[in-house]
mmCIF file with all atom_site columns, C-alpha atoms in Angstrom:
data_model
loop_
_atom_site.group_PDB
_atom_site.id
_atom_site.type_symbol
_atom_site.label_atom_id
_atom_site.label_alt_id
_atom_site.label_comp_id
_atom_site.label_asym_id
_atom_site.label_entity_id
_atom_site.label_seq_id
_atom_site.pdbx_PDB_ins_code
_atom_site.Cartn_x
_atom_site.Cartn_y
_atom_site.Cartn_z
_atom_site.occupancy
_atom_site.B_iso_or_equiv
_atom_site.pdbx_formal_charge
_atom_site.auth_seq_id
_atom_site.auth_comp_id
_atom_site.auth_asym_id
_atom_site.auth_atom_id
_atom_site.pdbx_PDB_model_num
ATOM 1   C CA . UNK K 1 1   ? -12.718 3.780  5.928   1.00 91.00 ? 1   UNK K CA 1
ATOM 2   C CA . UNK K 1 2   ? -10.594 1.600  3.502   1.00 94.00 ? 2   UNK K CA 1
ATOM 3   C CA . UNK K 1 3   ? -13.799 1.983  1.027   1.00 94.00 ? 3   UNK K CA 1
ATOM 4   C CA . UNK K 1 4   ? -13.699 5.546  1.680   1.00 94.00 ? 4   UNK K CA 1
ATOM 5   C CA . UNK K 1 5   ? -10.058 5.590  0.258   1.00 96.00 ? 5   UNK K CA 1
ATOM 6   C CA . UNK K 1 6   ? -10.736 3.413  -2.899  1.00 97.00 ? 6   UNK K CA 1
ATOM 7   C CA . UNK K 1 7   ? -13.296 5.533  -3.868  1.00 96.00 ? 7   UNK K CA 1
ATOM 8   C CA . UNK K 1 8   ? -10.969 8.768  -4.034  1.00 97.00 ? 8   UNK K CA 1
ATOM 9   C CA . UNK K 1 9   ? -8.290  6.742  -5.425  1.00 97.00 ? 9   UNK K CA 1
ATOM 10  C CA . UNK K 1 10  ? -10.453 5.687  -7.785  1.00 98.00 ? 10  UNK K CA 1
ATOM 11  C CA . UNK K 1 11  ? -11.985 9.703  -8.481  1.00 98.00 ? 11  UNK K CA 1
ATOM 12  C CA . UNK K 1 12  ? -8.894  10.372 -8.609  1.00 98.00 ? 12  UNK K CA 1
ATOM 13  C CA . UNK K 1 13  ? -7.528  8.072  -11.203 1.00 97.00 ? 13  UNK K CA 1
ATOM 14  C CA . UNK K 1 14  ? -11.017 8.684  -12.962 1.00 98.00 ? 14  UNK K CA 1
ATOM 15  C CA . UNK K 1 15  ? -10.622 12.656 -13.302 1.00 98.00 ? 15  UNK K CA 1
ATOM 16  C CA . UNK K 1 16  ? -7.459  11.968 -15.445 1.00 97.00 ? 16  UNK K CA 1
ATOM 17  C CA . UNK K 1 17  ? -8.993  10.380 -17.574 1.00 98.00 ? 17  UNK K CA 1
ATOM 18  C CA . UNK K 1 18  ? -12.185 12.285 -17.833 1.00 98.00 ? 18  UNK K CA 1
ATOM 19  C CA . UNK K 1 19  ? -9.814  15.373 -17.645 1.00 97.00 ? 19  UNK K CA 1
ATOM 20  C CA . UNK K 1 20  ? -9.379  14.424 -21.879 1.00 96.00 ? 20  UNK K CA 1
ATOM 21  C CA . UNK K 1 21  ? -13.192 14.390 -22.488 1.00 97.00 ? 21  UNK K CA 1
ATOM 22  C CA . UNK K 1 22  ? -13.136 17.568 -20.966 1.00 97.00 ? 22  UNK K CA 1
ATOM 23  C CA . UNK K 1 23  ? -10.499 19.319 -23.104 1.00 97.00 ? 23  UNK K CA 1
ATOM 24  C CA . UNK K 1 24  ? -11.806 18.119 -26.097 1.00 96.00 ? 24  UNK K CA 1
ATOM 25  C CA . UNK K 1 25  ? -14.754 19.567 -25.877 1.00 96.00 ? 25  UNK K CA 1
ATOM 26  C CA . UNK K 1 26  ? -13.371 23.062 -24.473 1.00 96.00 ? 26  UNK K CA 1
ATOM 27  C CA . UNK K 1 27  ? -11.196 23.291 -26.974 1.00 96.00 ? 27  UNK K CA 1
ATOM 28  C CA . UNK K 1 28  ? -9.069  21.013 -28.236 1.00 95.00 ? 28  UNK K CA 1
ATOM 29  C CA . UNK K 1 29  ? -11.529 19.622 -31.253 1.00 96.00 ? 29  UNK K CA 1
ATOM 30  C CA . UNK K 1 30  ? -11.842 23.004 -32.506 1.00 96.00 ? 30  UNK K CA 1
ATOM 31  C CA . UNK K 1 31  ? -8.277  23.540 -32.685 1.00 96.00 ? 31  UNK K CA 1
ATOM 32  C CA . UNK K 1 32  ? -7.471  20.343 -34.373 1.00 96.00 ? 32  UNK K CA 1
ATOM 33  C CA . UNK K 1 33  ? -10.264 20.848 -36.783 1.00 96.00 ? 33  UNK K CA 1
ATOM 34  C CA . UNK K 1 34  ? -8.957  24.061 -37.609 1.00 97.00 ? 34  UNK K CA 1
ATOM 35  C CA . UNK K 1 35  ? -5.606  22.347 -38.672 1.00 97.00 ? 35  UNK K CA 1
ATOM 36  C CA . UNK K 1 36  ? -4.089  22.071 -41.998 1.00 97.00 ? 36  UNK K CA 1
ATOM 37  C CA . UNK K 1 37  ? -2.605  18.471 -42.755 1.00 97.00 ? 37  UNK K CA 1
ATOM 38  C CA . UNK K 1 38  ? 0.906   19.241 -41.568 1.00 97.00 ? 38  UNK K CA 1
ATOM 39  C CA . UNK K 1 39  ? 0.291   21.208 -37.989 1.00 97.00 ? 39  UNK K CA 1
ATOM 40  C CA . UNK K 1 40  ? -2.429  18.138 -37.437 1.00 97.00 ? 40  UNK K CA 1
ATOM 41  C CA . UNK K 1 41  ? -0.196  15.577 -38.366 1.00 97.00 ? 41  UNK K CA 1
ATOM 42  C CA . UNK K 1 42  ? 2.937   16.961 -36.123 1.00 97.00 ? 42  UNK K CA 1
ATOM 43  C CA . UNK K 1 43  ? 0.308   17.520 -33.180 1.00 96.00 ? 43  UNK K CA 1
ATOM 44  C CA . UNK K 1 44  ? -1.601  14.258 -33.578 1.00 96.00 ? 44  UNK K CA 1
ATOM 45  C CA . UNK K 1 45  ? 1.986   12.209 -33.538 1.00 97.00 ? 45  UNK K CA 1
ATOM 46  C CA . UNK K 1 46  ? 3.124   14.109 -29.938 1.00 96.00 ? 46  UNK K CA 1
ATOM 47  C CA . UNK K 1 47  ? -0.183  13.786 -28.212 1.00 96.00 ? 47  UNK K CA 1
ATOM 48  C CA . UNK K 1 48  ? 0.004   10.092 -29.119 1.00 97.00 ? 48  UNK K CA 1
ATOM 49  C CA . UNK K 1 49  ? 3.569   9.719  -28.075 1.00 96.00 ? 49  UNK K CA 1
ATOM 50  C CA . UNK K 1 50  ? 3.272   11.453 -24.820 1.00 96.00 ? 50  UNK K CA 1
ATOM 51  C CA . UNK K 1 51  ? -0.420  9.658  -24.074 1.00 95.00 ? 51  UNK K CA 1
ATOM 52  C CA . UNK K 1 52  ? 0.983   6.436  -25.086 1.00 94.00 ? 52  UNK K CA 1
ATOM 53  C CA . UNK K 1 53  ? 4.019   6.703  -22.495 1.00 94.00 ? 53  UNK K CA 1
ATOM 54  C CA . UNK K 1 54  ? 2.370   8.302  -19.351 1.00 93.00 ? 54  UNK K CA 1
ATOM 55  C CA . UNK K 1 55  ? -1.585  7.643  -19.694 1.00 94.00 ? 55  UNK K CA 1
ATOM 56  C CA . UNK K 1 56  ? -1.678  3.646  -19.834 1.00 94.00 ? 56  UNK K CA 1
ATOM 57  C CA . UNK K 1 57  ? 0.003   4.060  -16.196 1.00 96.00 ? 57  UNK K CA 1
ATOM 58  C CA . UNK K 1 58  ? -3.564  6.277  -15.136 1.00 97.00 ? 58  UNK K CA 1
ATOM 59  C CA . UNK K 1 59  ? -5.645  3.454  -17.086 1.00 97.00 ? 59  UNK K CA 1
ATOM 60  C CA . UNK K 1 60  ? -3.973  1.020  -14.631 1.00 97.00 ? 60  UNK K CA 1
ATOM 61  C CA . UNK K 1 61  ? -5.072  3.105  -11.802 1.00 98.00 ? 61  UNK K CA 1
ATOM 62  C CA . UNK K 1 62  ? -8.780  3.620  -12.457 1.00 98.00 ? 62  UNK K CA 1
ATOM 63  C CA . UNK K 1 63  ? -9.162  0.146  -13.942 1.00 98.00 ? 63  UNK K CA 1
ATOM 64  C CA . UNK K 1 64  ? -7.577  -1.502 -10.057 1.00 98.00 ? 64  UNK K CA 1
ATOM 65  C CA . UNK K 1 65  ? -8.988  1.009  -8.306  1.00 98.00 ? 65  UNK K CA 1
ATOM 66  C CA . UNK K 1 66  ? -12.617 0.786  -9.893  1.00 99.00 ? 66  UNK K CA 1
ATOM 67  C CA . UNK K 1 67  ? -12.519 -3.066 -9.670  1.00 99.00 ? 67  UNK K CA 1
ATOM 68  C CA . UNK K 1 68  ? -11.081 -2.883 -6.153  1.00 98.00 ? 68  UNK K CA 1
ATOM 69  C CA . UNK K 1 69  ? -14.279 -0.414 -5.481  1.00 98.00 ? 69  UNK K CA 1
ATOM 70  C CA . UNK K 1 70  ? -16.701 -2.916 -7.099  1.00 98.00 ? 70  UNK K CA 1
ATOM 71  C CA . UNK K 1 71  ? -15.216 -5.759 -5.006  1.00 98.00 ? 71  UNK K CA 1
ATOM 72  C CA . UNK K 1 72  ? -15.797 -4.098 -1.797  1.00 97.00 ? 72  UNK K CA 1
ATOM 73  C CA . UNK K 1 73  ? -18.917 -2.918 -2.120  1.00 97.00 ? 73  UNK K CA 1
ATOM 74  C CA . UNK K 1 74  ? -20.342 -6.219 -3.911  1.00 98.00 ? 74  UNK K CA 1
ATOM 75  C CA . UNK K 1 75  ? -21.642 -7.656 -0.355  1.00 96.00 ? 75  UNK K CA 1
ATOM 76  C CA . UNK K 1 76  ? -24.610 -4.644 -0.992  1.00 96.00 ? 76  UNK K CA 1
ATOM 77  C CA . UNK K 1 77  ? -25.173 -5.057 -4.411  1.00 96.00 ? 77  UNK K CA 1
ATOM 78  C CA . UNK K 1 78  ? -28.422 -2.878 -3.935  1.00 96.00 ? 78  UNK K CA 1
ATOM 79  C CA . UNK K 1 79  ? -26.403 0.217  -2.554  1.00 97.00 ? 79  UNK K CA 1
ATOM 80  C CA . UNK K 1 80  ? -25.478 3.311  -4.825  1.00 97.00 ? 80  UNK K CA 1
ATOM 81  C CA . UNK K 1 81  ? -21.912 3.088  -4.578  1.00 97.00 ? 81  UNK K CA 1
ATOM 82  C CA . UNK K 1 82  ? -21.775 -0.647 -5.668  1.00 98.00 ? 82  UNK K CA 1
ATOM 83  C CA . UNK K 1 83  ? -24.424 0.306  -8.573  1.00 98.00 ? 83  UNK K CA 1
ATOM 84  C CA . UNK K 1 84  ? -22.677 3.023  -9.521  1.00 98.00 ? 84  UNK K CA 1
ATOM 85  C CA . UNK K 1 85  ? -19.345 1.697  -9.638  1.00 98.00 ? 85  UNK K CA 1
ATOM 86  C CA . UNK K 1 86  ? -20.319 -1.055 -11.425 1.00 99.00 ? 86  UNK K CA 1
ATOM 87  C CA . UNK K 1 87  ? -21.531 1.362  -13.906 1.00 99.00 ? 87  UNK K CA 1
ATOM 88  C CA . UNK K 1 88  ? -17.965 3.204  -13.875 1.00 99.00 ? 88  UNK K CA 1
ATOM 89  C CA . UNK K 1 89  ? -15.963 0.097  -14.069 1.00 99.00 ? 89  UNK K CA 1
ATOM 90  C CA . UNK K 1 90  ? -18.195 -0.829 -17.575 1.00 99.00 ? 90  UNK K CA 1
ATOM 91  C CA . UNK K 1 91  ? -17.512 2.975  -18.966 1.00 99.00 ? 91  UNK K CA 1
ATOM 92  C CA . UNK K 1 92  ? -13.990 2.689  -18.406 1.00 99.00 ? 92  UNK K CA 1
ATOM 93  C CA . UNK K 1 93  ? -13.775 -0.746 -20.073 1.00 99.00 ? 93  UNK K CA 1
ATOM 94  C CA . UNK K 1 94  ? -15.541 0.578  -23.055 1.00 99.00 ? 94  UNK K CA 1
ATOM 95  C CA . UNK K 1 95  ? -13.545 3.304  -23.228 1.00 98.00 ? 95  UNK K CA 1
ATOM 96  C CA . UNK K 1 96  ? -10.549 1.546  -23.040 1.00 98.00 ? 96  UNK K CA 1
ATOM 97  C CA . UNK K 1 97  ? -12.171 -1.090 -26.286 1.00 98.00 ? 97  UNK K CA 1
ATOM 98  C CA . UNK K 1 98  ? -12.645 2.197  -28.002 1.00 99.00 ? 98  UNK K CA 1
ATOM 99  C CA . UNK K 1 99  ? -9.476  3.343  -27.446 1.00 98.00 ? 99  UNK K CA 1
ATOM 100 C CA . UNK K 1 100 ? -7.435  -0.370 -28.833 1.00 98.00 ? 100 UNK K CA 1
ATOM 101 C CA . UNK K 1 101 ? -9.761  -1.255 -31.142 1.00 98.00 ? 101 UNK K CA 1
ATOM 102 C CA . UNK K 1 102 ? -10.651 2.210  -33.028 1.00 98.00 ? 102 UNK K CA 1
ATOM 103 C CA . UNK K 1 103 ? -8.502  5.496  -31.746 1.00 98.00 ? 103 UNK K CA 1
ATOM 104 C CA . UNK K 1 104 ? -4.950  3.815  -31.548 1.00 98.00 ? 104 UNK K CA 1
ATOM 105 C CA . UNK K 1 105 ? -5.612  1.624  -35.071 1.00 98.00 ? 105 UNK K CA 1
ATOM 106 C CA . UNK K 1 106 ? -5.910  5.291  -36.407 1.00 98.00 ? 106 UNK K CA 1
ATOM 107 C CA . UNK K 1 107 ? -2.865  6.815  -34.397 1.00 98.00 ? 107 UNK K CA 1
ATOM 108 C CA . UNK K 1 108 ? -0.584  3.799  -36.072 1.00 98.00 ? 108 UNK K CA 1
ATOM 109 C CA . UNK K 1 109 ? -1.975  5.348  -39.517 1.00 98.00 ? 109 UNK K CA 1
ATOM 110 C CA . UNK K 1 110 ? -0.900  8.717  -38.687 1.00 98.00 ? 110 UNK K CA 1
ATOM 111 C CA . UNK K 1 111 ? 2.298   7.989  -37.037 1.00 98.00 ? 111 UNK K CA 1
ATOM 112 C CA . UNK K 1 112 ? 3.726   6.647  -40.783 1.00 98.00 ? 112 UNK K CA 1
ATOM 113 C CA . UNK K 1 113 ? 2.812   10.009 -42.808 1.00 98.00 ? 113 UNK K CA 1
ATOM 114 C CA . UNK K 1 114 ? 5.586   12.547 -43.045 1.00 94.00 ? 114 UNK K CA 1
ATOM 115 C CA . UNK K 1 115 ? 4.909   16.424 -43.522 1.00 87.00 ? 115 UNK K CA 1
ATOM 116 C CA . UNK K 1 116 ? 5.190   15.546 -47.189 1.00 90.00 ? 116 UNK K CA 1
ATOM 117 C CA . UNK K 1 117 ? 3.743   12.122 -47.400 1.00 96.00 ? 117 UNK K CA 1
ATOM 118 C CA . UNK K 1 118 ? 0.544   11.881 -46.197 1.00 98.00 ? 118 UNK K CA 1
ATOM 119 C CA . UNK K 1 119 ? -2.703  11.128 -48.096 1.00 98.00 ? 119 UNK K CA 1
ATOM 120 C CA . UNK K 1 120 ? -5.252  13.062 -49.773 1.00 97.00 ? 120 UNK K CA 1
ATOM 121 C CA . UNK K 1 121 ? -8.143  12.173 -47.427 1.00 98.00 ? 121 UNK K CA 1
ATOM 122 C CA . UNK K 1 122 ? -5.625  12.577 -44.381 1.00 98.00 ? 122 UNK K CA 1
ATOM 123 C CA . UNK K 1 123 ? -9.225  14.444 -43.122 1.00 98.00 ? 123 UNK K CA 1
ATOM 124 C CA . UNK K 1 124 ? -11.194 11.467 -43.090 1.00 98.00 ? 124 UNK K CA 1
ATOM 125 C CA . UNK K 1 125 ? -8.724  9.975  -41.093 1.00 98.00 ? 125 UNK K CA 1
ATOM 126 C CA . UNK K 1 126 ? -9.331  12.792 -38.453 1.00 98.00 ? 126 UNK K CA 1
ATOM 127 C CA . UNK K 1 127 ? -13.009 12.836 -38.848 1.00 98.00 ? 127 UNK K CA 1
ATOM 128 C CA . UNK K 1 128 ? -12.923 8.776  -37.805 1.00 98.00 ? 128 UNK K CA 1
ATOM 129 C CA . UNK K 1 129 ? -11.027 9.562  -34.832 1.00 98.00 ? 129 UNK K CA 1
ATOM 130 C CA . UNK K 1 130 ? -13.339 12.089 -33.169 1.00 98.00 ? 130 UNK K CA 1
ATOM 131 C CA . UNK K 1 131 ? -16.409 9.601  -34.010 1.00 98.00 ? 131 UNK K CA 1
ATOM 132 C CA . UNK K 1 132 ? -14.936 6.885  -32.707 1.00 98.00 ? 132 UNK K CA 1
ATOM 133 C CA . UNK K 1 133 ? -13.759 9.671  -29.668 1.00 98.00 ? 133 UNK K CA 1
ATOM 134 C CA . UNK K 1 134 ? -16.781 11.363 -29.488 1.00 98.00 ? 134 UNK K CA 1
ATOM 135 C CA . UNK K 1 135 ? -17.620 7.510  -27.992 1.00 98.00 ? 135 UNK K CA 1
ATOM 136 C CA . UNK K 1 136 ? -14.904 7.593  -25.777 1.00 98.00 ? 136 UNK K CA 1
ATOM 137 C CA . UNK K 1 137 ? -16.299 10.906 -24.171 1.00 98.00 ? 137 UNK K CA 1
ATOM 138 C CA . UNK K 1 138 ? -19.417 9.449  -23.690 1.00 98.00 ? 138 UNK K CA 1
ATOM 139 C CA . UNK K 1 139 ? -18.242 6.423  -21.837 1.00 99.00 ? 139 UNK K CA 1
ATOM 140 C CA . UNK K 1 140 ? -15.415 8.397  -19.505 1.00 98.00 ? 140 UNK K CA 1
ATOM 141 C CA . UNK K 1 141 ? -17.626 11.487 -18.579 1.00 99.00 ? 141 UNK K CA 1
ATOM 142 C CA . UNK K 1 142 ? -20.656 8.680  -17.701 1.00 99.00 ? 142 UNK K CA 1
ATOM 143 C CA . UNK K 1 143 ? -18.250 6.719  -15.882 1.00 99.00 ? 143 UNK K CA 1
ATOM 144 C CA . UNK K 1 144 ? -17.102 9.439  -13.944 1.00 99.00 ? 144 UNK K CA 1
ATOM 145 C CA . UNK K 1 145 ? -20.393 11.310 -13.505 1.00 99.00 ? 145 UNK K CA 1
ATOM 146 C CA . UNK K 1 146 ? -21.786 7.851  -11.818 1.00 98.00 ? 146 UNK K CA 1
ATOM 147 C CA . UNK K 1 147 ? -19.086 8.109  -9.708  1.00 98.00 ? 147 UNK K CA 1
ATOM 148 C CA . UNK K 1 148 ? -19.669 11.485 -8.172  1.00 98.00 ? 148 UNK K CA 1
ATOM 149 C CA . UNK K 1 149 ? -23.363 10.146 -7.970  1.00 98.00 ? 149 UNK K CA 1
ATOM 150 C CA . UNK K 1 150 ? -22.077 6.952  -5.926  1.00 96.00 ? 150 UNK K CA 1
ATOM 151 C CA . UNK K 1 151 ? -19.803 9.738  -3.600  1.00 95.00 ? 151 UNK K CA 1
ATOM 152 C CA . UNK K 1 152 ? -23.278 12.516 -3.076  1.00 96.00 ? 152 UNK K CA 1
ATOM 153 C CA . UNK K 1 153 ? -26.166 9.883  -2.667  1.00 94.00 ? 153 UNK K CA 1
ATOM 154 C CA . UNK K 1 154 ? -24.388 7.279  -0.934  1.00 89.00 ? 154 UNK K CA 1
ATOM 155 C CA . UNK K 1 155 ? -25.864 6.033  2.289   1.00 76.00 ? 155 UNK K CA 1
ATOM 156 C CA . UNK K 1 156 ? -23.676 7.421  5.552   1.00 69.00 ? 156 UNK K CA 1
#
């Protein structure tokens, strides 16, 4: 039972995160890429306020929760749900890498321009922070999608 509940805590910490893969590629790249300087600028510096106050408490989470998961399930190292938690746990640690060492450096950046100080290639400032998040994606939605995986194929 107890692994039964640190698996959906750990879905559940897990489909927050994933949730921002998600929305990027619905719809939130295409609006940002459709931005002038100013409008991105403004909208870049309150999604990176907001994320940077509330989402490193959902990071905590899934990281405790996924490593809590592994743990338990590391006396059957040959079963899905250890595999694919193991799997998860490495996605969310890359993601998290990604995140420190190439998204935030680039939020920092952004956070010092002004509506009427910013530079020229402000755009290739954007462009870096969808490749490095187009990284991101690919780590949280493989994460999660091995989790799901571990939840339908596990043994009962």
């Amino acid at each position: 039972m107890i692994n039964k509940i640190i698996l959906l805590i750990t879905l559940l910490a897990y489909s927050f995160i994933v949730s921002q893969s998600f929305m990027y590629i619905l719809a939130l790249k295409n609006v940002q890429l459709n931005l002038a300087a100013n409008p991105y600028i403004e909208l870049r510096k309150l999604i990176d306020s907001a994320m940077r106050s509330n989402f490193k408490y959902v990071i905590y989470a899934a990281l405790l929760a996924n490593l809590l998961l592994v743990i338990v399930n590391i006396k059957n190292p040959g079963s899905v749900v250890f595999i694919t938690a193991a799997i998860a746990f490495i996605a969310l640690v890359a993601d998290i890498l990604l995140t420190v060492k190439g998204n935030l450096p680039v939020n920092d950046i952004i956070n010092t321009w002004s509506a009427d100080n910013y530079p020229t290639n402000w755009a290739e400032y954007r462009t870096k922070w969808f490749t490095v998040f187009q990284y991101r994606q690919i780590a949280s939605i493989t994460g999660f999608v091995s989790l799901l995986i571990g939840v339908v194929f596990r043994a009962k």
